[in-house]
Amino acid sequence: MPANIELIAVVSGAMCVGGLIMAVVAIVGTDRPSRPPSPTSQRLRMFTGAGLNERERRRHRVLFVVAFLAGALAWLVTGVPLVGLLVGIAVPGTPWLFTVGHAEQRAITRIEAVGEWTRRLRDVSGTGQGLQQAIVATVATAPEEIGPEIELLASRLQAGWHGKDALLAFAGQIGDPVCDQVVAALILHLSDRGERLGDVLGSIATAAAAEVATRREVEAKRTQPRFAVRFLTGMTLLTLAYGLLNPEYMEPYGTATGQVVLIVLGSLFIGLLAWTRSMSLPPPPVRFLAIPTGEEVEP
């Protein structure tokens, strides 16, 4: 009987707590206001594939499926679960480490394209066309690196979006202070209809060219730490390959103590690679335009 009473008390308490939770949810609701992504979510972009186009997301998913299969195979061959975990991490981690600096090179190329597009926009707007018509007219000759973004900007303007909202969304897609300068000048022109837009765009295009030259010089100085990242990555792959091909080498790690030692050494080595990679990356650019969320830029 006491056991039944205790069981009834536990169930009743759980039902009371559940009822209180349901009451709070019914009153407050479950929808939360949209917030900017946290730094943690930004660091997890490598795993989520956020910000990629559909083709890149598909390739991203395939890579992680391959990582899972490779990890399972390594576990099966060696009999050590943590070896499978390390191999699974190495599959997506290797291109992440070997391609260090590619994102910065792409950003430099895109900013150079923004400067080129700014010059074309200056020339077209100087023919007497309105700003929105001039933007639409530059779609055909837009640089390939930012062609999709320019085309989307023109489509939004033709679909009836407010000029300021469409331009802010465009700046959010490019994500660089140089593009912010161009967008800020265009937004100011929409409000005051000044006659010196061509001069302003020409000055920004010149400044963009100088910015590109400076960034390329800085990137050239980062070659040494990036070589260190690639060298350490290659050593990691050789170590894993040696362990997989030599069962005697992995035998000590089959014990509980060996598993602990393996996870400690693996974590330290992965942390070292990530730290070395972070030293070769530039700080994130400081933006001065407040980019609204997707819900705030709809027409």
Short mmCIF file of C-alpha atoms in Angstrom, two decimals:
data_model
loop_
_atom_site.label_atom_id
_atom_site.label_comp_id
_atom_site.label_asym_id
_atom_site.label_seq_id
_atom_site.Cartn_x
_atom_site.Cartn_y
_atom_site.Cartn_z
CA MET A 1 0.00 0.00 0.00
CA PRO A 2 2.75 2.58 0.81
CA ALA A 3 4.33 1.89 -2.56
CA ASN A 4 1.01 2.55 -4.30
CA ILE A 5 0.60 5.79 -2.36
CA GLU A 6 4.09 6.91 -3.39
CA LEU A 7 3.35 6.06 -7.03
CA ILE A 8 0.09 7.99 -6.94
CA ALA A 9 1.87 10.96 -5.35
CA VAL A 10 4.59 10.96 -8.06
CA VAL A 11 2.05 10.72 -10.89
CA SER A 12 -0.11 13.46 -9.35
CA GLY A 13 2.91 15.72 -8.94
CA ALA A 14 3.94 15.16 -12.55
CA MET A 15 0.41 15.92 -13.76
CA CYS A 16 0.35 19.13 -11.70
CA VAL A 17 3.66 20.28 -13.16
CA GLY A 18 2.49 19.40 -16.67
CA GLY A 19 -0.75 21.29 -16.12
CA LEU A 20 1.14 24.37 -14.94
CA ILE A 21 3.43 24.23 -17.99
CA MET A 22 0.46 23.90 -20.34
CA ALA A 23 -1.26 26.84 -18.63
CA VAL A 24 1.82 29.04 -19.02
CA VAL A 25 2.16 28.04 -22.68
CA ALA A 26 -1.51 28.78 -23.29
CA ILE A 27 -1.18 32.25 -21.76
CA VAL A 28 2.26 33.28 -23.03
CA GLY A 29 2.44 31.27 -26.24
CA THR A 30 5.38 29.46 -27.82
CA ASP A 31 6.42 31.98 -30.47
CA ARG A 32 9.54 33.95 -29.67
CA PRO A 33 10.57 37.17 -31.41
CA SER A 34 13.28 36.72 -33.99
CA ARG A 35 16.73 37.50 -32.68
CA PRO A 36 20.08 37.88 -34.41
CA PRO A 37 22.11 34.68 -34.56
CA SER A 38 24.30 34.06 -31.53
CA PRO A 39 28.09 33.69 -31.84
CA THR A 40 27.70 29.98 -31.13
CA SER A 41 25.31 29.52 -34.06
CA GLN A 42 27.72 31.43 -36.28
CA ARG A 43 30.51 29.01 -35.33
CA LEU A 44 28.26 26.06 -36.20
CA ARG A 45 27.82 27.19 -39.82
CA MET A 46 30.29 24.52 -40.88
CA PHE A 47 27.90 21.85 -39.59
CA THR A 48 24.55 23.39 -40.54
CA GLY A 49 25.44 24.62 -44.02
CA ALA A 50 23.72 27.95 -43.33
CA GLY A 51 24.32 30.68 -45.89
CA LEU A 52 25.08 28.26 -48.71
CA ASN A 53 23.20 27.95 -51.96
CA GLU A 54 21.26 24.80 -52.77
CA ARG A 55 24.12 23.13 -54.65
CA GLU A 56 26.57 23.78 -51.84
CA ARG A 57 24.08 22.58 -49.21
CA ARG A 58 23.61 19.34 -51.14
CA ARG A 59 27.36 18.81 -51.31
CA HIS A 60 27.55 19.70 -47.62
CA ARG A 61 25.02 17.01 -46.71
CA VAL A 62 26.78 14.42 -48.86
CA LEU A 63 30.05 15.20 -47.08
CA PHE A 64 28.54 14.54 -43.68
CA VAL A 65 26.95 11.29 -44.85
CA VAL A 66 30.38 10.20 -46.08
CA ALA A 67 31.83 11.22 -42.71
CA PHE A 68 29.33 9.03 -40.89
CA LEU A 69 30.03 6.04 -43.14
CA ALA A 70 33.80 6.51 -42.91
CA GLY A 71 33.62 6.75 -39.12
CA ALA A 72 31.53 3.58 -38.91
CA LEU A 73 33.96 1.75 -41.21
CA ALA A 74 36.97 2.87 -39.15
CA TRP A 75 35.25 1.67 -35.98
CA LEU A 76 34.52 -1.67 -37.62
CA VAL A 77 38.11 -2.12 -38.86
CA THR A 78 39.91 -1.08 -35.67
CA GLY A 79 37.32 -2.02 -33.07
CA VAL A 80 37.97 1.29 -31.31
CA PRO A 81 34.90 3.59 -31.23
CA LEU A 82 36.91 6.77 -30.74
CA VAL A 83 38.92 6.08 -33.89
CA GLY A 84 35.64 6.06 -35.78
CA LEU A 85 34.75 9.37 -34.15
CA LEU A 86 38.09 10.93 -35.12
CA VAL A 87 37.78 9.69 -38.71
CA GLY A 88 34.22 11.05 -38.87
CA ILE A 89 35.51 14.45 -37.73
CA ALA A 90 38.43 14.33 -40.15
CA VAL A 91 36.26 13.88 -43.26
CA PRO A 92 34.52 17.30 -43.07
CA GLY A 93 37.36 18.86 -41.08
CA THR A 94 40.05 18.22 -43.68
CA PRO A 95 38.56 20.42 -46.45
CA TRP A 96 37.68 23.00 -43.78
CA LEU A 97 41.35 23.20 -42.83
CA PHE A 98 42.85 22.85 -46.31
CA THR A 99 40.62 25.59 -47.74
CA VAL A 100 41.60 28.16 -45.12
CA GLY A 101 41.74 31.55 -46.77
CA HIS A 102 39.40 30.67 -49.64
CA ALA A 103 36.53 32.60 -48.06
CA GLU A 104 38.71 35.70 -47.74
CA GLN A 105 39.85 35.42 -51.36
CA ARG A 106 36.22 35.11 -52.44
CA ALA A 107 35.29 38.16 -50.34
CA ILE A 108 38.07 40.20 -51.99
CA THR A 109 36.88 39.12 -55.43
CA ARG A 110 33.31 40.09 -54.58
CA ILE A 111 34.35 43.52 -53.31
CA GLU A 112 36.31 44.08 -56.50
CA ALA A 113 33.12 43.16 -58.37
CA VAL A 114 31.13 45.63 -56.24
CA GLY A 115 33.57 48.38 -57.24
CA GLU A 116 33.23 47.45 -60.91
CA TRP A 117 29.42 47.38 -60.66
CA THR A 118 29.49 50.78 -58.92
CA ARG A 119 31.36 52.28 -61.86
CA ARG A 120 28.85 50.81 -64.32
CA LEU A 121 25.98 52.13 -62.22
CA ARG A 122 27.60 55.56 -62.23
CA ASP A 123 27.89 55.51 -66.01
CA VAL A 124 24.30 54.32 -66.54
CA SER A 125 22.80 56.77 -64.05
CA GLY A 126 24.71 59.57 -65.78
CA THR A 127 22.63 59.03 -68.92
CA GLY A 128 19.59 60.54 -67.23
CA GLN A 129 17.85 57.35 -66.06
CA GLY A 130 16.39 57.09 -62.59
CA LEU A 131 18.29 55.12 -59.99
CA GLN A 132 15.98 52.11 -59.96
CA GLN A 133 15.93 51.97 -63.77
CA ALA A 134 19.72 52.27 -63.80
CA ILE A 135 20.06 49.33 -61.37
CA VAL A 136 17.82 47.20 -63.55
CA ALA A 137 19.84 48.19 -66.63
CA THR A 138 23.09 46.96 -65.03
CA VAL A 139 21.83 43.38 -64.60
CA ALA A 140 22.99 42.33 -68.07
CA THR A 141 26.55 43.59 -67.50
CA ALA A 142 26.88 42.84 -63.78
CA PRO A 143 30.11 41.08 -62.73
CA GLU A 144 29.71 37.33 -62.46
CA GLU A 145 30.80 37.25 -58.80
CA ILE A 146 27.76 39.27 -57.67
CA GLY A 147 25.47 38.64 -60.64
CA PRO A 148 22.81 36.70 -58.68
CA GLU A 149 22.64 39.39 -56.00
CA ILE A 150 22.28 42.18 -58.59
CA GLU A 151 19.61 40.23 -60.42
CA LEU A 152 17.68 39.66 -57.18
CA LEU A 153 17.96 43.36 -56.31
CA ALA A 154 16.56 44.33 -59.71
CA SER A 155 13.77 41.76 -59.41
CA ARG A 156 12.75 43.12 -56.03
CA LEU A 157 12.65 46.67 -57.34
CA GLN A 158 10.54 45.59 -60.32
CA ALA A 159 8.24 43.64 -57.99
CA GLY A 160 7.39 46.77 -56.04
CA TRP A 161 9.77 46.60 -53.10
CA HIS A 162 10.62 49.88 -51.47
CA GLY A 163 14.01 51.02 -52.75
CA LYS A 164 15.54 51.32 -49.28
CA ASP A 165 14.41 47.84 -48.22
CA ALA A 166 15.69 46.22 -51.42
CA LEU A 167 19.07 47.95 -51.10
CA LEU A 168 19.44 46.97 -47.44
CA ALA A 169 18.66 43.36 -48.33
CA PHE A 170 21.31 43.56 -51.06
CA ALA A 171 23.86 44.90 -48.56
CA GLY A 172 22.97 42.05 -46.22
CA GLN A 173 23.70 39.50 -48.95
CA ILE A 174 27.11 40.96 -49.81
CA GLY A 175 28.00 41.49 -46.15
CA ASP A 176 30.93 43.91 -46.47
CA PRO A 177 31.50 47.53 -45.37
CA VAL A 178 32.49 48.55 -48.92
CA CYS A 179 29.07 47.50 -50.19
CA ASP A 180 27.53 49.30 -47.21
CA GLN A 181 29.08 52.54 -48.49
CA VAL A 182 27.55 52.04 -51.93
CA VAL A 183 24.13 51.21 -50.49
CA ALA A 184 24.24 54.15 -48.07
CA ALA A 185 24.95 56.53 -50.98
CA LEU A 186 22.10 55.05 -53.02
CA ILE A 187 19.64 55.27 -50.11
CA LEU A 188 20.57 58.91 -49.52
CA HIS A 189 20.02 59.61 -53.21
CA LEU A 190 16.54 58.07 -52.99
CA SER A 191 15.63 60.54 -50.25
CA ASP A 192 17.22 63.79 -51.46
CA ARG A 193 17.61 63.22 -55.25
CA GLY A 194 20.98 64.96 -55.29
CA GLU A 195 22.80 65.64 -58.55
CA ARG A 196 26.24 64.47 -57.42
CA LEU A 197 25.48 60.73 -57.27
CA GLY A 198 27.94 59.98 -60.07
CA ASP A 199 30.78 61.73 -58.22
CA VAL A 200 29.98 59.87 -55.00
CA LEU A 201 29.83 56.50 -56.75
CA GLY A 202 33.09 57.21 -58.54
CA SER A 203 34.80 58.02 -55.23
CA ILE A 204 33.46 54.85 -53.63
CA ALA A 205 34.63 52.76 -56.58
CA THR A 206 38.12 54.25 -56.25
CA ALA A 207 38.12 53.54 -52.51
CA ALA A 208 36.97 49.96 -53.21
CA ALA A 209 39.94 49.42 -55.52
CA ALA A 210 42.30 50.68 -52.80
CA GLU A 211 40.60 48.42 -50.26
CA VAL A 212 41.03 45.40 -52.53
CA ALA A 213 44.75 46.16 -52.95
CA THR A 214 45.19 46.47 -49.17
CA ARG A 215 43.34 43.23 -48.45
CA ARG A 216 45.37 41.32 -51.02
CA GLU A 217 48.58 42.58 -49.45
CA VAL A 218 47.41 41.46 -46.02
CA GLU A 219 46.32 38.08 -47.37
CA ALA A 220 49.79 37.56 -48.84
CA LYS A 221 51.27 37.98 -45.35
CA ARG A 222 49.03 35.24 -43.98
CA THR A 223 50.52 32.54 -46.19
CA GLN A 224 52.92 31.26 -43.50
CA PRO A 225 50.32 30.43 -40.80
CA ARG A 226 48.06 28.94 -43.47
CA PHE A 227 50.91 26.71 -44.61
CA ALA A 228 51.22 25.58 -40.98
CA VAL A 229 47.52 24.70 -40.96
CA ARG A 230 47.84 22.61 -44.11
CA PHE A 231 51.02 20.93 -42.84
CA LEU A 232 49.40 19.95 -39.53
CA THR A 233 46.34 18.72 -41.40
CA GLY A 234 48.51 16.51 -43.59
CA MET A 235 50.27 15.10 -40.53
CA THR A 236 46.90 14.32 -38.98
CA LEU A 237 45.81 12.38 -42.06
CA LEU A 238 49.07 10.41 -42.09
CA THR A 239 48.67 9.56 -38.39
CA LEU A 240 45.11 8.32 -38.91
CA ALA A 241 46.11 6.32 -41.97
CA TYR A 242 48.99 4.69 -40.07
CA GLY A 243 46.67 3.75 -37.22
CA LEU A 244 44.07 2.24 -39.54
CA LEU A 245 46.65 0.21 -41.47
CA ASN A 246 48.49 -1.07 -38.37
CA PRO A 247 46.24 -2.88 -35.88
CA GLU A 248 49.19 -3.32 -33.47
CA TYR A 249 49.54 0.44 -33.25
CA MET A 250 45.88 0.81 -32.24
CA GLU A 251 45.87 -2.13 -29.83
CA PRO A 252 46.82 -0.11 -26.69
CA TYR A 253 43.91 2.26 -27.39
CA GLY A 254 41.40 -0.59 -27.19
CA THR A 255 41.39 -0.50 -23.38
CA ALA A 256 39.38 1.94 -21.27
CA THR A 257 42.54 3.82 -20.30
CA GLY A 258 43.66 3.92 -23.92
CA GLN A 259 40.30 5.35 -24.97
CA VAL A 260 40.65 8.15 -22.42
CA VAL A 261 44.18 8.91 -23.59
CA LEU A 262 43.03 8.84 -27.23
CA ILE A 263 40.15 11.26 -26.67
CA VAL A 264 42.41 13.65 -24.71
CA LEU A 265 45.14 13.61 -27.36
CA GLY A 266 42.61 13.87 -30.18
CA SER A 267 40.81 16.80 -28.56
CA LEU A 268 44.08 18.64 -27.93
CA PHE A 269 45.23 18.09 -31.51
CA ILE A 270 41.91 19.17 -33.03
CA GLY A 271 41.92 22.24 -30.77
CA LEU A 272 45.48 23.04 -31.91
CA LEU A 273 44.46 22.83 -35.57
CA ALA A 274 41.40 25.03 -35.03
CA TRP A 275 43.46 27.57 -33.04
CA THR A 276 46.16 27.69 -35.71
CA ARG A 277 43.52 28.19 -38.38
CA SER A 278 41.88 31.01 -36.42
CA MET A 279 45.22 32.86 -36.25
CA SER A 280 45.37 32.95 -40.04
CA LEU A 281 41.91 34.50 -40.41
CA PRO A 282 41.18 38.24 -40.44
CA PRO A 283 38.78 39.77 -37.93
CA PRO A 284 35.18 40.05 -39.15
CA PRO A 285 34.51 43.33 -40.99
CA VAL A 286 32.78 46.06 -39.01
CA ARG A 287 29.46 46.95 -40.60
CA PHE A 288 27.85 50.35 -40.17
CA LEU A 289 24.47 49.66 -41.79
CA ALA A 290 21.72 48.13 -39.68
CA ILE A 291 20.45 45.27 -41.84
CA PRO A 292 16.82 44.38 -40.98
CA THR A 293 15.62 40.81 -40.70
CA GLY A 294 13.79 39.03 -43.52
CA GLU A 295 10.38 39.90 -42.06
CA GLU A 296 11.20 43.61 -41.96
CA VAL A 297 12.27 43.99 -45.59
CA GLU A 298 9.22 42.52 -47.24
CA PRO A 299 7.21 44.98 -49.40
#
